[in-house]
């Protein structure tokens, strides 16, 4: 029967049964059977899971290892560490820590003798480097753009946005008759 034909015993202008205007049609016998079958399957699955857990508890333990690989199987140390780094979101700090360990190979022996990486600010993506003299600090400031490009090549694009170069601290002078309040020492040589 097509949708244009009226239902038997109905006038041509009246809606067919189950097709009342503005309301959802009532579920038919087939739809009710599908819903009942789905509910029965879920109940059976729940009973099966409960029975399986009870059986395992009687045998004296929880989960047992099977023939297929699962999350409880042993793994190589490197894979376990990589998984931990990924789960915790420590990839970037670990990579930057590796850079600090390989600093002489990245920047060269001469620069590495006089400039040491101090810390990495992950939020700002800034690597802070301390130099032992103002001459080496100036040299590093001139080399900073090329060094940032080299570091991003190793670590991934955008890992290091900027290198902040710290001047040497100089000796602390906490005594003496001519000490000005708030000064940190001789600023002409080490500042």
Short mmCIF file of the C-alpha atoms (twelve columns), coordinates in Angstrom:
data_MODEL
# 
_entry.id   MODEL 
# 
loop_
_atom_site.group_PDB 
_atom_site.id 
_atom_site.type_symbol 
_atom_site.label_atom_id 
_atom_site.label_alt_id 
_atom_site.label_comp_id 
_atom_site.label_asym_id 
_atom_site.label_seq_id 
_atom_site.Cartn_x 
_atom_site.Cartn_y 
_atom_site.Cartn_z 
_atom_site.pdbx_PDB_model_num 
ATOM 1   C CA . UNK A 1   0.000   0.000   0.000  1 
ATOM 2   C CA . UNK A 2   1.408   3.406   -0.899 1 
ATOM 3   C CA . UNK A 3   1.445   6.409   1.407  1 
ATOM 4   C CA . UNK A 4   -1.050  8.271   -0.796 1 
ATOM 5   C CA . UNK A 5   -3.808  5.701   -0.403 1 
ATOM 6   C CA . UNK A 6   -6.042  5.977   2.639  1 
ATOM 7   C CA . UNK A 7   -6.078  3.145   5.153  1 
ATOM 8   C CA . UNK A 8   -9.033  0.755   4.835  1 
ATOM 9   C CA . UNK A 9   -12.084 2.194   6.598  1 
ATOM 10  C CA . UNK A 10  -10.642 5.739   6.760  1 
ATOM 11  C CA . UNK A 11  -11.631 8.830   4.896  1 
ATOM 12  C CA . UNK A 12  -9.085  10.251  2.438  1 
ATOM 13  C CA . UNK A 13  -8.274  13.294  4.658  1 
ATOM 14  C CA . UNK A 14  -7.656  11.395  7.941  1 
ATOM 15  C CA . UNK A 15  -4.131  10.320  8.922  1 
ATOM 16  C CA . UNK A 16  -3.335  6.622   8.898  1 
ATOM 17  C CA . UNK A 17  -2.991  4.811   12.242 1 
ATOM 18  C CA . UNK A 18  0.408   5.523   13.858 1 
ATOM 19  C CA . UNK A 19  0.849   8.630   11.694 1 
ATOM 20  C CA . UNK A 20  -0.900  11.149  13.902 1 
ATOM 21  C CA . UNK A 21  0.162   14.667  13.166 1 
ATOM 22  C CA . UNK A 22  2.931   15.969  15.457 1 
ATOM 23  C CA . UNK A 23  3.457   12.692  17.387 1 
ATOM 24  C CA . UNK A 24  6.058   9.991   16.918 1 
ATOM 25  C CA . UNK A 25  4.650   6.725   15.594 1 
ATOM 26  C CA . UNK A 26  4.029   3.951   18.111 1 
ATOM 27  C CA . UNK A 27  6.653   1.183   17.967 1 
ATOM 28  C CA . UNK A 28  5.435   -1.756  15.978 1 
ATOM 29  C CA . UNK A 29  5.826   -5.427  16.918 1 
ATOM 30  C CA . UNK A 30  9.136   -5.742  15.055 1 
ATOM 31  C CA . UNK A 31  10.633  -2.710  16.849 1 
ATOM 32  C CA . UNK A 32  9.457   -4.023  20.215 1 
ATOM 33  C CA . UNK A 33  11.026  -7.397  19.435 1 
ATOM 34  C CA . UNK A 34  14.377  -5.729  18.576 1 
ATOM 35  C CA . UNK A 35  14.382  -3.744  21.832 1 
ATOM 36  C CA . UNK A 36  13.539  -6.871  23.842 1 
ATOM 37  C CA . UNK A 37  16.270  -8.876  22.084 1 
ATOM 38  C CA . UNK A 38  18.875  -6.160  22.750 1 
ATOM 39  C CA . UNK A 39  17.924  -6.029  26.451 1 
ATOM 40  C CA . UNK A 40  18.086  -9.835  26.724 1 
ATOM 41  C CA . UNK A 41  21.562  -9.885  25.125 1 
ATOM 42  C CA . UNK A 42  22.844  -7.231  27.550 1 
ATOM 43  C CA . UNK A 43  21.453  -9.148  30.534 1 
ATOM 44  C CA . UNK A 44  23.036  -12.395 29.312 1 
ATOM 45  C CA . UNK A 45  26.377  -10.652 28.805 1 
ATOM 46  C CA . UNK A 46  26.211  -9.215  32.333 1 
ATOM 47  C CA . UNK A 47  25.369  -12.644 33.792 1 
ATOM 48  C CA . UNK A 48  28.249  -14.200 31.835 1 
ATOM 49  C CA . UNK A 49  30.705  -11.555 33.063 1 
ATOM 50  C CA . UNK A 50  29.551  -12.047 36.657 1 
ATOM 51  C CA . UNK A 51  29.886  -15.829 36.364 1 
ATOM 52  C CA . UNK A 52  33.370  -15.508 34.841 1 
ATOM 53  C CA . UNK A 53  34.523  -13.219 37.665 1 
ATOM 54  C CA . UNK A 54  33.072  -15.571 40.282 1 
ATOM 55  C CA . UNK A 55  34.852  -18.536 38.657 1 
ATOM 56  C CA . UNK A 56  38.169  -16.670 38.623 1 
ATOM 57  C CA . UNK A 57  37.731  -15.683 42.267 1 
ATOM 58  C CA . UNK A 58  37.146  -19.354 43.186 1 
ATOM 59  C CA . UNK A 59  40.314  -20.355 41.354 1 
ATOM 60  C CA . UNK A 60  42.250  -17.992 43.558 1 
ATOM 61  C CA . UNK A 61  42.961  -14.909 41.622 1 
ATOM 62  C CA . UNK A 62  42.150  -12.214 39.245 1 
ATOM 63  C CA . UNK A 63  43.055  -12.042 35.613 1 
ATOM 64  C CA . UNK A 64  45.108  -14.739 33.973 1 
ATOM 65  C CA . UNK A 65  47.452  -14.360 31.054 1 
ATOM 66  C CA . UNK A 66  46.283  -15.758 27.755 1 
ATOM 67  C CA . UNK A 67  47.727  -16.638 24.392 1 
ATOM 68  C CA . UNK A 68  47.262  -13.126 23.011 1 
ATOM 69  C CA . UNK A 69  49.193  -10.029 24.018 1 
ATOM 70  C CA . UNK A 70  47.507  -7.619  26.404 1 
ATOM 71  C CA . UNK A 71  48.467  -4.664  28.605 1 
ATOM 72  C CA . UNK A 72  49.855  -6.897  31.350 1 
ATOM 73  C CA . UNK A 73  52.586  -8.517  29.281 1 
ATOM 74  C CA . UNK A 74  56.206  -7.547  29.981 1 
ATOM 75  C CA . UNK A 75  57.780  -4.991  27.674 1 
ATOM 76  C CA . UNK A 76  61.249  -3.709  26.941 1 
ATOM 77  C CA . UNK A 77  62.589  -0.991  29.245 1 
ATOM 78  C CA . UNK A 78  62.875  1.541   26.437 1 
ATOM 79  C CA . UNK A 79  59.286  0.937   25.349 1 
ATOM 80  C CA . UNK A 80  58.085  1.251   28.953 1 
ATOM 81  C CA . UNK A 81  59.920  4.556   29.404 1 
ATOM 82  C CA . UNK A 82  58.593  5.914   26.095 1 
ATOM 83  C CA . UNK A 83  55.057  4.923   27.101 1 
ATOM 84  C CA . UNK A 84  55.476  6.653   30.469 1 
ATOM 85  C CA . UNK A 85  56.805  9.822   28.828 1 
ATOM 86  C CA . UNK A 86  53.884  9.858   26.408 1 
ATOM 87  C CA . UNK A 87  51.238  9.189   29.062 1 
ATOM 88  C CA . UNK A 88  52.545  11.929  31.349 1 
ATOM 89  C CA . UNK A 89  53.260  14.465  28.593 1 
ATOM 90  C CA . UNK A 90  56.966  14.614  29.350 1 
ATOM 91  C CA . UNK A 91  58.278  14.292  25.778 1 
ATOM 92  C CA . UNK A 92  59.437  17.904  25.431 1 
ATOM 93  C CA . UNK A 93  61.122  18.218  28.850 1 
ATOM 94  C CA . UNK A 94  62.881  14.887  28.305 1 
ATOM 95  C CA . UNK A 95  64.062  15.954  24.859 1 
ATOM 96  C CA . UNK A 96  65.355  19.270  26.212 1 
ATOM 97  C CA . UNK A 97  67.089  17.398  29.030 1 
ATOM 98  C CA . UNK A 98  68.809  15.313  26.363 1 
ATOM 99  C CA . UNK A 99  69.950  18.503  24.672 1 
ATOM 100 C CA . UNK A 100 71.476  19.711  27.920 1 
ATOM 101 C CA . UNK A 101 73.401  16.450  28.113 1 
ATOM 102 C CA . UNK A 102 74.580  16.784  24.491 1 
ATOM 103 C CA . UNK A 103 75.279  20.521  24.728 1 
ATOM 104 C CA . UNK A 104 78.962  20.287  23.628 1 
ATOM 105 C CA . UNK A 105 78.030  18.312  20.493 1 
ATOM 106 C CA . UNK A 106 75.273  20.772  19.571 1 
ATOM 107 C CA . UNK A 107 77.034  24.117  20.087 1 
ATOM 108 C CA . UNK A 108 80.667  23.088  19.817 1 
ATOM 109 C CA . UNK A 109 83.392  22.536  22.383 1 
ATOM 110 C CA . UNK A 110 84.567  26.174  22.643 1 
ATOM 111 C CA . UNK A 111 81.116  27.611  23.277 1 
ATOM 112 C CA . UNK A 112 80.192  24.753  25.618 1 
ATOM 113 C CA . UNK A 113 83.227  25.505  27.837 1 
ATOM 114 C CA . UNK A 114 81.980  29.036  28.477 1 
ATOM 115 C CA . UNK A 115 78.166  28.799  28.161 1 
ATOM 116 C CA . UNK A 116 76.085  26.284  30.131 1 
ATOM 117 C CA . UNK A 117 72.328  25.693  29.787 1 
ATOM 118 C CA . UNK A 118 70.602  26.305  33.118 1 
ATOM 119 C CA . UNK A 119 66.897  25.540  32.624 1 
ATOM 120 C CA . UNK A 120 64.082  25.297  30.096 1 
ATOM 121 C CA . UNK A 121 60.765  27.072  30.579 1 
ATOM 122 C CA . UNK A 122 58.203  24.803  28.906 1 
ATOM 123 C CA . UNK A 123 55.377  27.348  29.023 1 
ATOM 124 C CA . UNK A 124 57.377  30.139  27.382 1 
ATOM 125 C CA . UNK A 125 59.580  27.717  25.364 1 
ATOM 126 C CA . UNK A 126 62.706  29.598  26.443 1 
ATOM 127 C CA . UNK A 127 66.110  28.014  27.048 1 
ATOM 128 C CA . UNK A 128 68.141  29.924  29.657 1 
ATOM 129 C CA . UNK A 129 71.935  29.805  29.232 1 
ATOM 130 C CA . UNK A 130 74.539  31.158  31.683 1 
ATOM 131 C CA . UNK A 131 77.869  32.426  30.321 1 
ATOM 132 C CA . UNK A 132 81.095  32.882  32.286 1 
ATOM 133 C CA . UNK A 133 82.007  36.265  30.775 1 
ATOM 134 C CA . UNK A 134 80.296  39.141  29.027 1 
ATOM 135 C CA . UNK A 135 82.299  38.472  25.852 1 
ATOM 136 C CA . UNK A 136 80.909  34.926  25.579 1 
ATOM 137 C CA . UNK A 137 77.413  36.178  26.450 1 
ATOM 138 C CA . UNK A 138 77.632  38.660  23.560 1 
ATOM 139 C CA . UNK A 139 78.926  35.944  21.256 1 
ATOM 140 C CA . UNK A 140 76.021  33.654  22.224 1 
ATOM 141 C CA . UNK A 141 73.497  36.447  21.667 1 
ATOM 142 C CA . UNK A 142 74.798  36.823  18.108 1 
ATOM 143 C CA . UNK A 143 74.602  33.047  17.534 1 
ATOM 144 C CA . UNK A 144 71.164  32.646  19.184 1 
ATOM 145 C CA . UNK A 145 68.989  32.603  16.008 1 
ATOM 146 C CA . UNK A 146 71.118  29.916  14.373 1 
ATOM 147 C CA . UNK A 147 71.228  27.963  17.627 1 
ATOM 148 C CA . UNK A 148 67.427  28.118  17.996 1 
ATOM 149 C CA . UNK A 149 67.076  26.756  14.454 1 
ATOM 150 C CA . UNK A 150 69.548  23.946  15.241 1 
ATOM 151 C CA . UNK A 151 67.738  23.034  18.485 1 
ATOM 152 C CA . UNK A 152 64.337  22.993  16.763 1 
ATOM 153 C CA . UNK A 153 65.836  20.742  14.104 1 
ATOM 154 C CA . UNK A 154 66.752  18.217  16.815 1 
ATOM 155 C CA . UNK A 155 63.714  18.626  19.084 1 
ATOM 156 C CA . UNK A 156 60.906  19.419  16.692 1 
ATOM 157 C CA . UNK A 157 59.576  22.655  15.262 1 
ATOM 158 C CA . UNK A 158 58.673  25.277  17.864 1 
ATOM 159 C CA . UNK A 159 60.173  23.534  20.891 1 
ATOM 160 C CA . UNK A 160 62.606  26.390  21.607 1 
ATOM 161 C CA . UNK A 161 61.319  29.826  20.717 1 
ATOM 162 C CA . UNK A 162 64.107  31.895  22.243 1 
ATOM 163 C CA . UNK A 163 67.432  31.618  24.051 1 
ATOM 164 C CA . UNK A 164 67.789  33.884  27.055 1 
ATOM 165 C CA . UNK A 165 71.446  34.614  27.770 1 
ATOM 166 C CA . UNK A 166 72.410  35.408  31.358 1 
ATOM 167 C CA . UNK A 167 75.483  37.456  32.084 1 
ATOM 168 C CA . UNK A 168 77.971  36.123  34.570 1 
ATOM 169 C CA . UNK A 169 77.096  36.673  38.203 1 
ATOM 170 C CA . UNK A 170 80.471  37.863  39.399 1 
ATOM 171 C CA . UNK A 171 81.816  37.548  42.907 1 
ATOM 172 C CA . UNK A 172 79.467  38.460  45.724 1 
ATOM 173 C CA . UNK A 173 80.637  41.374  47.862 1 
ATOM 174 C CA . UNK A 174 78.749  41.324  51.088 1 
ATOM 175 C CA . UNK A 175 81.248  43.306  53.131 1 
ATOM 176 C CA . UNK A 176 83.322  46.459  52.978 1 
ATOM 177 C CA . UNK A 177 82.968  50.075  54.020 1 
ATOM 178 C CA . UNK A 178 82.089  51.414  50.556 1 
ATOM 179 C CA . UNK A 179 79.269  49.019  49.730 1 
ATOM 180 C CA . UNK A 180 76.113  50.694  48.368 1 
ATOM 181 C CA . UNK A 181 72.797  49.322  49.666 1 
ATOM 182 C CA . UNK A 182 71.135  47.038  47.081 1 
ATOM 183 C CA . UNK A 183 74.198  46.594  44.874 1 
ATOM 184 C CA . UNK A 184 75.248  43.125  43.760 1 
ATOM 185 C CA . UNK A 185 78.915  43.756  43.256 1 
ATOM 186 C CA . UNK A 186 81.133  45.148  40.552 1 
ATOM 187 C CA . UNK A 187 78.922  45.742  37.518 1 
ATOM 188 C CA . UNK A 188 81.463  47.108  35.053 1 
ATOM 189 C CA . UNK A 189 83.214  43.788  34.416 1 
ATOM 190 C CA . UNK A 190 80.586  41.174  35.155 1 
ATOM 191 C CA . UNK A 191 77.322  42.974  34.288 1 
# 
